[in-house]
Coordinates of C-alpha atoms in Angstrom, one line a residue:
M1497 CA -48.7 34.3 36.4
A1498 CA -47.0 31.0 36.0
K1499 CA -46.3 29.0 39.4
I1500 CA -42.6 27.8 39.8
T1501 CA -42.4 24.0 40.5
D1502 CA -40.0 21.3 42.8
L1503 CA -38.6 20.8 39.1
D1504 CA -38.3 24.4 38.0
K1505 CA -36.0 25.0 41.1
P1506 CA -32.2 25.0 40.5
S1507 CA -31.3 23.4 43.4
E1508 CA -33.2 20.7 42.8
K1509 CA -33.0 20.1 39.2
K1510 CA -30.7 16.7 39.1
K1511 CA -27.3 17.1 37.8
K1512 CA -26.3 15.9 34.4
S1513 CA -24.0 13.9 34.8
S1514 CA -20.5 15.3 33.2
S1515 CA -18.7 12.1 32.4
K1516 CA -20.7 10.1 30.1
K1517 CA -20.2 6.5 30.4
K1518 CA -18.9 4.4 27.1
S1519 CA -20.5 1.9 24.3
L1520 CA -19.0 -1.2 24.9
K1521 CA -18.4 -0.3 20.9
E1522 CA -16.4 2.7 22.1
H1523 CA -14.4 0.8 24.7
I1524 CA -13.5 -1.8 22.1
E1525 CA -12.6 1.6 20.1
D1526 CA -10.6 3.6 22.2
E1527 CA -8.5 -0.2 23.0
D1528 CA -8.0 -0.4 19.5
E1529 CA -6.2 3.0 19.4
E1530 CA -3.9 2.6 22.1
N1531 CA -3.2 -0.6 21.3
K1532 CA -2.2 0.1 17.5
I1533 CA 0.7 -1.0 15.5
D1534 CA 2.0 0.8 13.0
T1535 CA 1.5 -1.1 9.8
T1536 CA 3.4 1.5 7.4
H1537 CA 6.4 -0.6 6.4
L1538 CA 5.2 -4.6 7.9
Y1539 CA 5.7 -5.9 4.2
A1540 CA 9.3 -5.6 3.8
D1541 CA 8.7 -7.5 7.7
N1542 CA 10.4 -10.9 7.8
L1543 CA 10.9 -11.8 4.5
N1544 CA 10.9 -15.4 3.0
G1545 CA 13.9 -14.7 0.7
D1546 CA 15.9 -11.6 -1.0
V1547 CA 14.8 -7.7 -2.3
Y1548 CA 15.9 -8.4 -5.7
T1549 CA 17.4 -4.5 -6.7
E1550 CA 18.4 -3.2 -9.7
T1551 CA 20.5 0.1 -10.4
N1552 CA 19.3 2.1 -13.5
A1553 CA 19.6 5.3 -15.9
N1554 CA 16.1 5.3 -16.2
P1555 CA 12.7 4.6 -14.4
K1556 CA 12.3 0.8 -14.9
A1557 CA 8.5 0.6 -13.8
K1558 CA 6.6 2.7 -17.0
V1559 CA 4.7 4.9 -14.7
H1560 CA 6.6 7.7 -15.6
S1561 CA 9.1 6.6 -17.9
T1562 CA 7.9 9.0 -20.9
E1563 CA 7.9 11.5 -18.4
W1564 CA 10.8 11.2 -17.6
M1565 CA 12.3 11.4 -21.0
K1566 CA 10.4 14.3 -22.3
I1567 CA 12.6 15.9 -18.5
L1568 CA 16.2 14.9 -19.5
H1569 CA 15.1 16.6 -23.6
G1570 CA 13.7 19.9 -22.0
D1571 CA 10.3 18.9 -23.3
P1572 CA 6.5 20.1 -21.5
V1573 CA 5.6 17.5 -19.5
E1574 CA 2.3 17.2 -18.1
I1575 CA 1.2 18.5 -15.1
N1576 CA -0.4 17.9 -12.2
P1577 CA -4.3 18.2 -12.0
S1578 CA -3.9 19.0 -8.2
L1579 CA -1.8 21.5 -9.6
G1580 CA -3.6 22.6 -12.6
Q1581 CA -3.9 21.8 -16.0
G1582 CA -1.7 21.9 -19.5
M1583 CA 2.3 21.4 -20.1
K1584 CA 5.5 22.5 -18.4
I1585 CA 9.1 22.2 -18.7
M1586 CA 10.0 21.1 -15.7
T1587 CA 13.4 20.5 -13.8
V1588 CA 13.7 16.9 -11.7
A1589 CA 13.3 19.2 -8.8
E1590 CA 10.5 20.7 -9.9
W1591 CA 8.8 17.3 -11.8
T1592 CA 9.3 15.5 -8.1
S1593 CA 8.5 17.6 -5.4
R1594 CA 5.3 16.2 -4.3
W1595 CA 6.9 12.1 -4.2
K1596 CA 8.3 11.4 -0.7
Q1597 CA 10.6 9.1 0.3
N1598 CA 10.1 5.8 1.4
D1599 CA 10.9 5.7 4.6
R1600 CA 11.6 1.3 4.2
F1601 CA 14.2 2.1 1.8
P1602 CA 15.5 5.2 1.3
D1603 CA 19.0 5.0 0.2
C1604 CA 20.1 5.4 -3.2
L1605 CA 21.1 2.2 -3.9
A1606 CA 23.8 3.5 -6.9
C1607 CA 25.3 6.3 -4.5
G1608 CA 24.7 5.4 -1.2
S1609 CA 22.5 8.7 -1.0
T1610 CA 19.3 8.8 1.7
N1611 CA 18.0 12.1 -1.0
T1612 CA 15.8 10.0 -2.3
K1613 CA 11.9 9.8 -3.4
E1614 CA 10.3 7.6 -4.7
H1615 CA 7.8 7.9 -8.3
H1616 CA 6.5 4.1 -7.5
F1617 CA 5.2 1.7 -5.2
T1618 CA 3.0 -1.6 -5.4
Q1619 CA 2.4 -4.4 -2.6
T1620 CA -0.4 -7.0 -3.0
W1621 CA -0.9 -9.6 0.6
C1622 CA -2.8 -13.2 -0.7
R1623 CA -2.9 -15.1 2.0
G1624 CA -0.7 -14.4 4.1
K1625 CA 2.4 -14.3 1.5
K1626 CA 3.2 -10.9 0.3
K1627 CA 4.6 -8.8 -3.0
F1628 CA 6.0 -5.5 -3.8
E1629 CA 8.1 -3.7 -6.2
S1630 CA 9.7 -0.6 -5.1
E1631 CA 10.9 2.6 -7.6
T1632 CA 13.0 5.5 -6.3
I1633 CA 15.4 8.3 -7.8
C1634 CA 18.1 9.9 -6.8
M1635 CA 18.2 14.0 -5.8
D1636 CA 22.0 13.4 -5.8
C1637 CA 23.2 11.6 -8.8
H1638 CA 19.2 11.2 -10.9
M1639 CA 19.9 6.9 -10.6
W1640 CA 17.1 4.6 -9.8
S1641 CA 16.7 2.0 -7.7
W1642 CA 14.8 -0.2 -7.9
R1643 CA 13.9 -2.8 -5.1
S1644 CA 11.0 -6.3 -5.5
Y1645 CA 10.2 -9.2 -3.7
V1646 CA 7.5 -12.3 -4.1
D1647 CA 7.7 -15.0 -1.3
P1648 CA 7.9 -18.0 -2.4
D1649 CA 5.2 -19.6 -2.9
F1650 CA 3.3 -16.4 -4.0
L1651 CA -0.3 -18.0 -6.1
T1652 CA -2.5 -14.6 -7.0
P1653 CA -5.8 -15.1 -6.5
E1654 CA -6.3 -16.6 -10.5
E1655 CA -3.5 -18.5 -10.1
F1656 CA -4.2 -20.3 -7.0
D1657 CA -8.1 -20.0 -8.4
K1658 CA -6.6 -22.6 -11.1
I1659 CA -4.7 -24.5 -9.0
R1660 CA -7.4 -25.4 -7.6
W1661 CA -9.5 -26.3 -9.8
E1662 CA -7.4 -28.8 -12.1
K1663 CA -6.7 -30.4 -8.3
M1664 CA -10.8 -30.8 -8.2
V1665 CA -11.4 -31.5 -12.2
K1666 CA -8.1 -34.4 -11.8
E1667 CA -9.5 -36.0 -8.8
N1668 CA -13.4 -35.7 -10.5
E1669 CA -12.0 -38.0 -13.8
E1670 CA -10.0 -40.6 -11.2
A1671 CA -13.4 -40.9 -9.5
R1672 CA -15.0 -41.3 -12.2
K1673 CA -12.6 -44.0 -13.9
L1674 CA -12.5 -46.0 -10.6
A1675 CA -17.0 -45.9 -10.5
R1676 CA -16.8 -47.2 -14.3
A1677 CA -14.0 -50.2 -13.2
K1678 CA -16.4 -50.9 -10.8
K1679 CA -19.3 -51.4 -12.8
N1680 CA -17.5 -53.2 -15.6

């Protein structure tokens, strides 16, 4: 027969604390969640110039330009791989059904409607400078609205490195000339 010890008695067992102390990491993560800023549309805030706009009957971005022509002619286009496979003749509404509206630029530049869907968006941030492109289709007039922006002093990493290396080569060349002049 088993003997009941003091540890087995329910009244004397130590109660586990239900309010577990948070680790420092968990505490910091909770603070970050509370102070989190929605960065979804920061690409279009504090711009140093104007946003270039253009209205077109056909998409300017090459992403869907061939499909758009097929839609207009009633030719089959490729089905979104998440929905199936193969080709299908689609209406504009069916083709754009999975696209979403750009909440930062919801209006059509041609007719002013807010019934638009975005099919092309790219953004680049490099050393605090920004560049973006956005193209939306108006579901009312079927015109395409293009918006793009580039900070005046925006450089890609390749352009920045090229300038830096050219400057370094020039400084090196000048230092060599001075060293040669001192020898003579």
